[in-house]
């Protein structure tokens, strides 16, 4: 017990990031700069179906899953979420299909529908999905913004033989943005890659990307080609490639070393922003290092990286930024109760435009329990936790609804808020009934009330209750 308390105190000095969002459910309005779609401002969660639909669980049986969730908000709104998945057993090929519908009427309304089909064969697989997403962002002192995004995606992987692999895909994105006026951005992206595996350590590849971007002002075709080599040893790897565009040729080099606990990497790369491939890309060099340790119920990951950016527009001196990240998970079991503690910390000093997030740390102590009832015919699962979130004062943070980026105005001033979560599940045979409650606590007001991430937003994180029914069938 003393050892447990010591670890608890040690981890309390750190934390994680990106629980904060525009307000609402799930991760669809968590704007993480590391989770943007390549060369776009939109988060991947806006352009793809729910991650559960893209997880293909192939077993030696046919199975079906159905889920319905109803959410009741503090503002008297009622929202719903429906998911259906089916995977029949067949051999040697397998396939999976699913649909998902979301109708969230809370702080920043979401209306989404998606369908996925996946086919797997011993020589490769094919994935197709359609995603239709209507997202509204409610703002103070300015016109609200409505986004309507429709995405069609087809991807494939093909194992030609023991040496050659081929993969590629087509993405069609139709995006409409409405505030004082309506603007359309239609983007399609094709890619194909061929790799040759000389042996277990050496691989050569070529990747080709083509984009075509159409809006009211202009039409921009763009392409990139990446020929490269990668060598992977037991404790190190080296990768070198060329970034070939219509206007420039830039080298990219990545050197890495690692063992069971430590890893380090040095690199020189280039970055293009928002399909401006006709401009000279930004060059940046950097290094990152970290420590990972995992044993039983204890998992820790400490990362530090620094980079120097050159050729920034209108900037004559290099831009230096440091990024520190820490995550930790630990647990301890007492009879049928699992005590756990999650912590994370994320901070970038002197971030580039678009790479700032107001959240600094998250500490999450909690407990889970499993209790059999009625001679084991009924199982009760409980989860109680409290998230302690450290973030910038919302009055010092602004959010740009067009670029979907946060920025800090003036000096940093950290504040903290809480989110209390309660969940209870009852499992009978193949049916699971769940109830959950989320209560945000505004520390500044000392009350269970909304709290905000930005001064621009009309709504913040609010309380809600949810009811959930899941049904599983297999044979």
XYZ file of N, CA and C in Angstrom, residues 129-367:
717
model
N -15.817 3.413 -47.165
C -16.746 4.030 -46.225
C -17.287 5.334 -46.798
N -18.521 5.637 -46.337
C -19.168 6.900 -46.639
C -19.478 7.582 -45.318
N -19.188 8.876 -45.227
C -19.418 9.622 -43.990
C -20.077 10.955 -44.327
N -21.211 11.215 -43.700
C -21.953 12.461 -43.897
C -22.030 13.163 -42.545
N -21.444 14.353 -42.436
C -21.302 15.018 -41.147
C -21.751 16.476 -41.247
N -22.753 16.836 -40.464
C -23.175 18.226 -40.307
C -22.793 18.677 -38.910
N -21.922 19.673 -38.831
C -21.403 20.153 -37.552
C -21.633 21.656 -37.436
N -22.249 22.072 -36.329
C -22.472 23.488 -36.075
C -21.598 23.943 -34.925
N -20.974 25.128 -35.073
C -20.168 25.733 -34.018
C -20.835 27.031 -33.600
N -21.296 27.080 -32.351
C -21.986 28.256 -31.818
C -20.976 29.216 -31.191
N -21.036 30.487 -31.607
C -20.047 31.482 -31.209
C -20.712 32.676 -30.533
N -19.919 33.393 -29.756
C -20.361 34.648 -29.147
C -19.945 35.815 -30.032
N -20.813 36.789 -30.159
C -20.500 38.062 -30.830
C -20.123 37.905 -32.298
N -20.515 36.831 -32.924
C -20.295 36.682 -34.350
C -21.196 35.579 -34.880
N -21.262 35.481 -36.189
C -22.160 34.524 -36.822
C -21.695 33.092 -36.577
N -22.647 32.233 -36.232
C -22.331 30.820 -36.068
C -21.906 30.217 -37.402
N -21.165 29.121 -37.343
C -20.677 28.478 -38.565
C -21.236 27.069 -38.648
N -21.746 26.721 -39.813
C -22.222 25.369 -40.101
C -21.280 24.713 -41.105
N -20.841 23.506 -40.769
C -20.019 22.710 -41.685
C -20.833 21.511 -42.154
N -20.783 21.259 -43.448
C -21.417 20.065 -44.014
C -20.335 19.343 -44.826
N -19.993 18.155 -44.375
C -18.903 17.406 -44.988
C -19.397 16.033 -45.428
N -19.139 15.686 -46.678
C -19.450 14.369 -47.203
C -18.155 13.754 -47.731
N -17.871 12.546 -47.263
C -16.625 11.879 -47.626
C -16.909 10.491 -48.167
N -16.302 10.164 -49.304
C -16.280 8.807 -49.838
C -14.825 8.360 -49.895
N -14.550 7.174 -49.363
C -13.169 6.694 -49.332
C -13.122 5.228 -49.741
N -12.182 4.909 -50.624
C -11.936 3.531 -51.048
C -10.439 3.270 -50.939
N -10.070 2.269 -50.133
C -8.659 1.931 -49.941
C -8.456 0.436 -50.153
N -7.247 0.083 -50.584
C -6.941 -1.335 -50.776
C -5.489 -1.613 -50.397
N -5.250 -2.846 -49.993
C -3.908 -3.375 -49.759
C -3.809 -4.715 -50.462
N -2.696 -4.915 -51.172
C -2.533 -6.140 -51.951
C -1.112 -6.658 -51.800
N -1.006 -7.897 -51.356
C 0.281 -8.568 -51.253
C 0.542 -9.311 -52.570
N 1.413 -8.719 -53.424
C 1.654 -9.289 -54.748
C 2.413 -10.604 -54.661
N 3.445 -10.647 -53.823
C 4.214 -11.868 -53.567
C 5.018 -11.658 -52.293
N 6.021 -12.473 -52.057
C 6.814 -12.354 -50.834
C 7.632 -11.072 -50.791
N 7.828 -10.419 -51.921
C 8.698 -9.242 -51.982
C 7.938 -7.932 -52.189
N 6.835 -7.957 -52.927
C 6.175 -6.722 -53.338
C 4.802 -6.585 -52.673
N 4.531 -5.364 -52.202
C 3.215 -4.993 -51.672
C 2.734 -3.739 -52.392
N 1.429 -3.697 -52.666
C 0.832 -2.547 -53.341
C -0.374 -2.081 -52.524
N -0.455 -0.781 -52.279
C -1.647 -0.244 -51.611
C -1.957 1.131 -52.176
N -3.196 1.535 -52.032
C -3.610 2.820 -52.573
C -5.013 3.168 -52.129
N -5.526 4.287 -52.655
C -6.861 4.693 -52.274
C -7.314 5.964 -52.968
N -8.611 6.215 -52.863
C -9.238 7.420 -53.402
C -10.124 8.023 -52.319
N -9.971 9.310 -52.080
C -10.815 10.042 -51.143
C -11.501 11.194 -51.860
N -12.819 11.276 -51.734
C -13.586 12.391 -52.283
C -14.247 13.129 -51.122
N -13.893 14.403 -50.948
C -14.437 15.222 -49.865
C -15.210 16.399 -50.459
N -16.486 16.508 -50.095
C -17.324 17.630 -50.521
C -17.684 18.422 -49.270
N -17.166 19.636 -49.159
C -17.246 20.407 -47.924
C -17.947 21.733 -48.191
N -18.942 22.028 -47.370
C -19.654 23.299 -47.447
C -19.540 24.008 -46.104
N -19.183 25.279 -46.144
C -19.005 26.089 -44.942
C -19.930 27.296 -45.036
N -20.793 27.454 -44.019
C -21.797 28.505 -44.058
C -21.719 29.368 -42.813
N -21.548 30.683 -43.006
C -21.710 31.668 -41.925
C -22.503 32.839 -42.497
N -21.826 33.963 -42.808
C -22.520 35.059 -43.484
C -22.806 34.723 -44.944
N -22.023 33.795 -45.484
C -22.213 33.342 -46.857
C -21.940 31.848 -46.892
N -22.088 31.258 -48.074
C -21.859 29.827 -48.234
C -20.681 29.627 -49.178
N -19.716 28.809 -48.740
C -18.537 28.515 -49.559
C -18.390 27.005 -49.681
N -17.926 26.567 -50.836
C -17.762 25.141 -51.089
C -16.300 24.820 -51.369
N -15.843 23.709 -50.815
C -14.490 23.213 -51.044
C -14.605 21.731 -51.392
N -14.357 21.398 -52.636
C -14.385 20.012 -53.078
C -12.950 19.545 -53.278
N -12.583 18.495 -52.586
C -11.193 18.016 -52.601
C -11.198 16.521 -52.881
N -10.449 16.093 -53.864
C -10.247 14.655 -54.010
C -8.758 14.356 -53.962
N -8.456 13.183 -53.410
C -7.072 12.794 -53.138
C -6.897 11.339 -53.555
N -5.949 11.089 -54.460
C -5.605 9.733 -54.867
C -4.182 9.425 -54.421
N -3.956 8.208 -54.026
C -2.615 7.799 -53.609
C -2.378 6.345 -53.982
N -1.119 6.032 -54.240
C -0.720 4.661 -54.521
C 0.720 4.488 -54.076
N 1.038 3.312 -53.531
C 2.386 3.057 -53.024
C 2.785 1.627 -53.365
N 4.010 1.461 -53.802
C 4.588 0.153 -54.102
C 5.839 -0.008 -53.254
N 5.934 -1.113 -52.524
C 7.108 -1.357 -51.684
C 7.743 -2.694 -52.053
N 9.055 -2.724 -51.935
C 9.845 -3.923 -52.219
C 10.656 -4.274 -50.984
N 10.481 -5.484 -50.497
C 11.182 -5.945 -49.299
C 12.356 -6.817 -49.718
N 13.551 -6.226 -49.651
C 14.741 -6.967 -50.068
C 15.051 -8.096 -49.094
N 14.916 -7.827 -47.810
C 15.100 -8.822 -46.759
C 14.335 -8.340 -45.527
N 14.560 -8.979 -44.404
C 13.816 -8.604 -43.201
C 14.162 -7.214 -42.698
N 15.280 -6.647 -43.153
C 15.719 -5.350 -42.633
C 15.564 -4.210 -43.633
N 15.714 -4.477 -44.930
C 15.773 -3.413 -45.930
C 14.521 -3.395 -46.797
N 13.947 -2.190 -46.953
C 12.757 -2.017 -47.771
C 12.908 -0.772 -48.627
N 12.510 -0.866 -49.891
C 12.469 0.279 -50.798
C 11.014 0.534 -51.179
N 10.660 1.806 -51.388
C 9.271 2.114 -51.693
C 9.166 3.369 -52.545
N 8.000 3.521 -53.123
C 7.641 4.743 -53.835
C 6.184 5.075 -53.545
N 5.900 6.300 -53.113
C 4.541 6.737 -52.784
C 4.182 7.937 -53.651
N 3.016 7.881 -54.268
C 2.561 8.975 -55.107
C 1.210 9.477 -54.607
N 1.098 10.814 -54.445
C -0.138 11.454 -54.003
C -0.557 12.513 -55.027
N -1.858 12.576 -55.282
C -2.397 13.610 -56.167
C -3.648 14.204 -55.528
N -3.683 15.544 -55.461
C -4.843 16.254 -54.927
C -5.416 17.176 -56.008
N -6.717 17.388 -55.910
C -7.347 18.405 -56.734
C -8.368 19.126 -55.858
N -8.186 20.419 -55.723
C -8.962 21.241 -54.800
C -9.730 22.285 -55.608
N -11.063 22.306 -55.450
C -11.918 23.214 -56.208
C -12.754 24.041 -55.237
N -12.725 25.373 -55.387
C -13.679 26.229 -54.681
C -14.084 27.370 -55.620
N -14.761 28.365 -55.057
C -15.276 29.437 -55.923
C -14.168 30.288 -56.534
N -13.003 30.327 -55.887
C -11.943 31.232 -56.319
C -10.978 30.607 -57.315
N -10.673 29.328 -57.133
C -9.637 28.754 -57.988
C -9.738 27.232 -57.973
N -8.957 26.628 -58.859
C -8.804 25.191 -58.909
C -7.317 24.889 -58.827
N -6.949 24.042 -57.858
C -5.533 23.780 -57.611
C -5.229 22.289 -57.689
N -4.587 21.826 -58.756
C -4.059 20.464 -58.733
C -2.689 20.457 -58.053
N -2.368 19.379 -57.388
C -1.064 19.273 -56.728
C -0.687 17.799 -56.633
N 0.611 17.522 -56.699
C 1.057 16.147 -56.578
C 2.374 16.091 -55.811
N 2.617 14.955 -55.204
C 3.859 14.690 -54.484
C 4.283 13.254 -54.764
N 5.600 13.050 -54.863
C 6.142 11.711 -55.039
C 7.262 11.501 -54.030
N 7.196 10.369 -53.318
C 8.182 10.053 -52.281
C 8.874 8.730 -52.609
N 10.040 8.724 -53.251
C 10.845 7.505 -53.326
C 11.737 7.425 -52.090
N 11.892 6.222 -51.539
C 12.664 6.136 -50.313
C 13.187 4.749 -50.014
N 14.076 4.696 -49.014
C 14.661 3.470 -48.492
C 14.540 3.481 -46.981
N 14.291 2.293 -46.393
C 14.240 2.186 -44.938
C 14.948 0.921 -44.489
N 15.830 1.092 -43.504
C 16.546 -0.046 -42.929
C 16.158 -0.147 -41.462
N 15.733 -1.329 -41.048
C 15.294 -1.538 -39.669
C 16.139 -2.631 -39.036
N 16.936 -2.250 -38.025
C 17.718 -3.201 -37.271
C 17.055 -3.545 -35.955
N 17.748 -4.287 -35.123
C 17.181 -4.707 -33.846
C 16.963 -3.531 -32.919
N 17.914 -2.587 -32.890
C 17.832 -1.462 -31.961
C 17.944 -0.106 -32.650
N 17.833 -0.087 -33.969
C 17.911 1.194 -34.661
C 17.249 1.068 -36.030
N 16.938 2.207 -36.619
C 16.399 2.243 -37.980
C 16.847 3.535 -38.640
N 16.903 3.514 -39.952
C 17.278 4.689 -40.737
C 16.385 4.742 -41.971
N 15.869 5.930 -42.261
C 14.990 6.105 -43.407
C 15.381 7.369 -44.155
N 15.481 7.268 -45.469
C 15.807 8.415 -46.312
C 14.878 8.421 -47.514
N 14.331 9.598 -47.810
C 13.439 9.713 -48.957
C 13.571 11.100 -49.557
N 13.025 11.255 -50.746
C 12.948 12.556 -51.401
C 11.490 12.979 -51.490
N 11.213 14.232 -51.210
C 9.882 14.796 -51.415
C 9.935 15.579 -52.731
N 9.365 15.006 -53.784
C 9.444 15.584 -55.118
C 8.097 16.209 -55.462
N 8.100 17.516 -55.679
C 6.906 18.246 -56.083
C 7.182 18.945 -57.403
N 6.177 19.628 -57.936
C 6.348 20.301 -59.224
C 7.297 21.482 -59.127
N 7.506 22.008 -57.912
C 8.335 23.207 -57.753
C 9.625 22.980 -56.990
N 9.801 21.806 -56.359
C 10.980 21.611 -55.515
C 11.231 20.133 -55.275
N 12.472 19.846 -54.883
C 12.877 18.510 -54.454
C 13.577 18.670 -53.110
N 13.037 18.026 -52.058
C 13.579 18.176 -50.714
C 13.879 16.799 -50.118
N 15.025 16.651 -49.429
C 15.324 15.378 -48.769
C 14.664 15.294 -47.391
N 14.326 14.084 -46.991
C 13.804 13.789 -45.661
C 14.615 12.622 -45.099
N 15.168 12.823 -43.905
C 16.001 11.803 -43.281
C 15.538 11.611 -41.845
N 15.366 10.353 -41.435
C 14.933 10.024 -40.084
C 15.840 8.928 -39.535
N 16.478 9.191 -38.401
C 17.346 8.231 -37.730
C 16.778 7.938 -36.348
N 16.635 6.650 -36.022
C 16.021 6.273 -34.750
C 16.832 5.176 -34.075
N 16.850 5.210 -32.748
C 17.418 4.118 -31.954
C 16.481 3.850 -30.784
N 16.457 2.605 -30.317
C 15.481 2.230 -29.294
C 15.903 0.916 -28.663
N 15.414 0.698 -27.447
C 15.512 -0.592 -26.789
C 14.197 -0.834 -26.059
N 14.230 -1.662 -25.027
C 12.981 -1.996 -24.346
C 12.373 -0.808 -23.617
N 13.197 0.183 -23.236
C 12.700 1.284 -22.415
C 12.942 2.671 -23.014
N 13.979 2.827 -23.793
C 14.390 4.156 -24.251
C 14.307 4.234 -25.768
N 13.953 5.401 -26.276
C 13.963 5.626 -27.716
C 14.369 7.071 -27.997
N 14.994 7.262 -29.149
C 15.426 8.595 -29.566
C 15.369 8.665 -31.078
N 15.157 9.879 -31.571
C 15.029 10.071 -33.012
C 15.539 11.448 -33.386
N 16.247 11.523 -34.506
C 16.673 12.796 -35.084
C 16.204 12.818 -36.533
N 15.816 14.004 -37.013
C 15.222 14.048 -38.349
C 15.403 15.423 -38.970
N 15.297 15.421 -40.285
C 15.111 16.641 -41.059
C 13.952 16.384 -42.011
N 12.916 17.236 -41.949
C 11.698 17.029 -42.711
C 11.262 18.345 -43.347
N 10.176 18.271 -44.094
C 9.560 19.470 -44.665
C 8.065 19.396 -44.391
N 7.434 20.564 -44.372
C 6.015 20.638 -44.066
C 5.324 21.595 -45.024
N 4.185 21.149 -45.574
C 3.333 22.024 -46.382
C 2.031 22.233 -45.631
N 1.440 23.402 -45.777
C 0.213 23.678 -45.042
C -0.951 23.840 -46.006
N -2.031 23.138 -45.736
C -3.328 23.348 -46.363
C -3.283 23.405 -47.881
N -2.681 22.407 -48.456
C -2.666 22.243 -49.909
C -1.939 23.353 -50.659
N -1.088 24.097 -49.947
C -0.309 25.127 -50.630
C 0.979 24.499 -51.163
N 0.827 23.447 -51.957
C 1.997 22.713 -52.432
C 2.738 23.458 -53.529
N 2.083 24.483 -54.084
C 2.754 25.271 -55.106
C 3.731 26.256 -54.488
N 3.696 26.420 -53.151
C 4.649 27.269 -52.454
C 5.813 26.427 -51.953
N 6.911 27.101 -51.626
C 8.067 26.398 -51.086
C 7.726 25.858 -49.694
N 7.969 24.582 -49.436
C 7.596 24.021 -48.132
C 8.533 24.516 -47.028
N 8.042 24.425 -45.796
C 8.842 24.778 -44.634
C 9.764 23.610 -44.292
N 11.023 23.917 -44.054
C 11.959 22.882 -43.624
C 12.125 22.974 -42.122
N 12.152 21.821 -41.470
C 12.412 21.827 -40.043
C 13.252 20.606 -39.669
N 14.119 20.821 -38.699
C 14.946 19.745 -38.168
C 14.617 19.601 -36.693
N 14.813 18.421 -36.170
C 14.458 18.243 -34.775
C 14.909 16.912 -34.229
N 14.581 16.699 -32.984
C 14.903 15.462 -32.292
C 13.847 15.222 -31.238
N 13.560 13.979 -30.977
C 12.700 13.634 -29.857
C 13.263 12.408 -29.158
N 12.970 12.300 -27.902
C 13.460 11.186 -27.106
C 12.411 10.860 -26.059
N 12.471 9.655 -25.550
C 11.467 9.283 -24.579
C 11.840 8.028 -23.816
N 11.029 7.767 -22.812
C 11.208 6.617 -21.945
C 9.866 5.922 -21.803
N 9.834 4.625 -22.066
C 8.623 3.838 -21.910
C 8.891 2.678 -20.964
N 7.910 2.445 -20.109
C 8.025 1.319 -19.185
C 6.634 0.769 -18.935
N 6.476 -0.524 -19.078
C 5.186 -1.154 -18.851
C 5.392 -2.483 -18.155
N 4.693 -2.644 -17.042
C 4.755 -3.889 -16.296
C 3.458 -4.044 -15.526
N 2.767 -5.142 -15.799
C 1.486 -5.425 -15.153
C 0.535 -4.248 -15.333
N 0.141 -3.600 -14.236
C -0.830 -2.508 -14.304
C -0.172 -1.135 -14.272
N 1.112 -1.081 -14.512
C 1.808 0.209 -14.506
C 2.381 0.474 -15.891
N 2.046 1.628 -16.451
C 2.460 1.982 -17.814
C 2.819 3.460 -17.822
N 4.041 3.777 -18.227
C 4.487 5.165 -18.230
C 5.178 5.479 -19.555
N 4.962 6.680 -20.059
C 5.563 7.118 -21.319
C 5.908 8.598 -21.181
N 7.188 8.921 -21.220
C 7.659 10.306 -21.123
C 8.303 10.669 -22.452
N 7.881 11.781 -23.058
C 8.407 12.196 -24.351
C 8.828 13.655 -24.301
N 9.926 13.938 -24.994
C 10.368 15.322 -25.152
C 10.877 15.483 -26.576
N 10.489 16.562 -27.220
C 10.957 16.814 -28.577
C 11.223 18.300 -28.755
N 12.137 18.596 -29.638
C 12.436 19.979 -29.988
C 12.664 20.053 -31.484
N 12.264 21.144 -32.091
C 12.441 21.297 -33.529
C 12.733 22.747 -33.860
N 13.437 22.940 -34.970
C 13.770 24.267 -35.483
C 13.192 24.363 -36.878
N 12.310 25.346 -37.084
C 11.632 25.517 -38.366
C 12.286 26.641 -39.161
N 12.600 26.368 -40.423
C 13.170 27.353 -41.312
C 12.167 27.696 -42.412
N 12.425 28.778 -43.117
C 11.650 29.183 -44.299
C 10.184 29.398 -43.985
N 9.893 29.880 -42.773
C 8.520 30.268 -42.481
C 8.180 31.530 -43.260
N 6.944 31.658 -43.724
C 6.585 32.857 -44.478
C 6.788 34.128 -43.655
N 7.472 35.089 -44.224
C 7.685 36.411 -43.639
C 8.511 36.367 -42.349
N 9.196 35.251 -42.077
C 10.019 35.149 -40.872
C 11.463 34.917 -41.300
N 12.359 35.790 -40.845
C 13.750 35.699 -41.268
C 14.576 34.825 -40.330
N 14.154 34.693 -39.063
C 14.912 33.903 -38.097
C 14.219 32.560 -37.868
N 15.001 31.529 -37.545
C 14.393 30.221 -37.305
C 13.429 30.260 -36.120
N 12.439 29.371 -36.179
C 11.428 29.256 -35.128
C 11.725 27.992 -34.334
N 11.958 28.132 -33.028
C 12.302 27.004 -32.170
C 11.142 26.726 -31.223
N 10.716 25.470 -31.170
C 9.684 25.116 -30.197
C 10.022 23.786 -29.529
N 9.677 23.687 -28.248
C 9.923 22.487 -27.454
C 8.589 21.881 -27.045
N 8.511 20.566 -27.114
C 7.274 19.856 -26.828
C 7.545 18.803 -25.767
N 6.840 18.888 -24.653
C 6.961 17.909 -23.579
C 5.631 17.177 -23.422
N 5.709 15.867 -23.294
C 4.500 15.058 -23.156
C 4.764 13.938 -22.159
N 3.774 13.691 -21.332
C 3.895 12.628 -20.337
C 2.561 11.925 -20.203
N 2.564 10.607 -20.195
C 1.361 9.835 -19.909
C 1.714 8.711 -18.950
N 0.789 8.381 -18.089
C 0.998 7.290 -17.141
C -0.330 6.648 -16.806
N -0.293 5.343 -16.639
C -1.454 4.586 -16.209
C -1.001 3.573 -15.165
N -1.796 3.424 -14.136
C -1.463 2.439 -13.126
C -2.744 1.947 -12.479
N -2.672 0.812 -11.852
C -3.849 0.251 -11.209
C -3.475 -0.712 -10.107
N -4.447 -1.020 -9.287
C -4.272 -1.980 -8.203
C -5.615 -2.645 -7.936
N -5.588 -3.958 -7.758
C -6.812 -4.720 -7.583
C -6.991 -5.105 -6.121
N -8.182 -4.824 -5.583
C -8.541 -5.217 -4.229
C -9.863 -5.961 -4.311
N -9.805 -7.283 -4.176
C -10.984 -8.134 -4.336
C -11.602 -7.892 -5.713
N -12.866 -7.451 -5.771
C -13.524 -7.210 -7.057
C -13.425 -5.764 -7.515
N -12.603 -4.965 -6.848
C -12.490 -3.547 -7.157
C -11.131 -3.269 -7.786
N -11.127 -2.582 -8.905
C -9.892 -2.147 -9.567
C -9.738 -0.650 -9.361
N -8.706 -0.250 -8.624
C -8.359 1.159 -8.493
C -7.418 1.528 -9.629
N -7.648 2.667 -10.271
C -6.770 3.064 -11.363
C -6.495 4.562 -11.304
N -5.430 4.919 -11.980
C -5.037 6.324 -12.023
C -4.401 6.608 -13.377
N -4.940 7.564 -14.112
C -4.400 7.989 -15.398
C -3.939 9.437 -15.266
N -2.815 9.723 -15.847
C -2.293 11.086 -15.792
C -1.640 11.424 -17.112
N -1.739 12.682 -17.505
C -1.103 13.104 -18.742
C -0.766 14.584 -18.687
N 0.236 14.937 -19.449
C 0.711 16.326 -19.501
C 1.175 16.605 -20.918
N 0.838 17.786 -21.436
C 1.227 18.120 -22.804
C 1.445 19.622 -22.891
N 2.615 20.029 -23.333
C 2.914 21.455 -23.379
C 3.905 21.726 -24.500
N 3.578 22.710 -25.326
C 4.486 23.162 -26.376
C 4.862 24.609 -26.091
N 6.145 24.850 -25.958
C 6.623 26.218 -25.780
C 6.854 26.862 -27.151
N 6.363 28.083 -27.308
C 6.534 28.823 -28.555
C 5.973 28.045 -29.748
N 4.689 27.641 -29.708
C 4.139 26.812 -30.787
C 3.947 27.599 -32.077
N 4.002 26.885 -33.187
C 3.652 27.470 -34.475
C 2.156 27.769 -34.511
N 1.759 28.652 -35.409
C 0.337 28.956 -35.582
C -0.417 27.682 -35.960
N -1.483 27.406 -35.212
C -2.263 26.207 -35.460
C -1.843 25.011 -34.643
N -0.768 25.140 -33.845
C -0.265 24.013 -33.061
C -0.427 24.249 -31.565
N -1.350 25.120 -31.194
C -1.573 25.418 -29.775
C -2.874 24.774 -29.318
N -2.865 24.276 -28.088
C -4.082 23.767 -27.463
C -4.117 24.254 -26.028
N -5.287 24.710 -25.533
C -5.343 25.309 -24.201
C -5.221 24.319 -23.055
N -5.383 23.033 -23.317
C -5.317 22.064 -22.224
C -3.872 21.730 -21.887
N -3.575 21.675 -20.605
C -2.216 21.388 -20.164
C -2.100 20.022 -19.503
N -3.059 19.670 -18.631
C -2.907 18.427 -17.882
C -4.265 17.847 -17.515
N -4.283 16.516 -17.363
C -5.483 15.810 -16.913
C -5.069 14.726 -15.919
N -5.682 14.729 -14.754
C -5.462 13.692 -13.746
C -6.784 12.965 -13.533
N -6.774 11.632 -13.588
C -8.013 10.871 -13.503
C -7.874 9.719 -12.518
N -8.230 9.906 -11.261
C -8.355 8.765 -10.349
C -9.737 8.151 -10.478
N -9.826 6.831 -10.311
C -11.122 6.183 -10.427
C -11.093 4.764 -9.914
N -12.243 4.144 -9.937
C -12.355 2.739 -9.543
C -13.390 2.052 -10.408
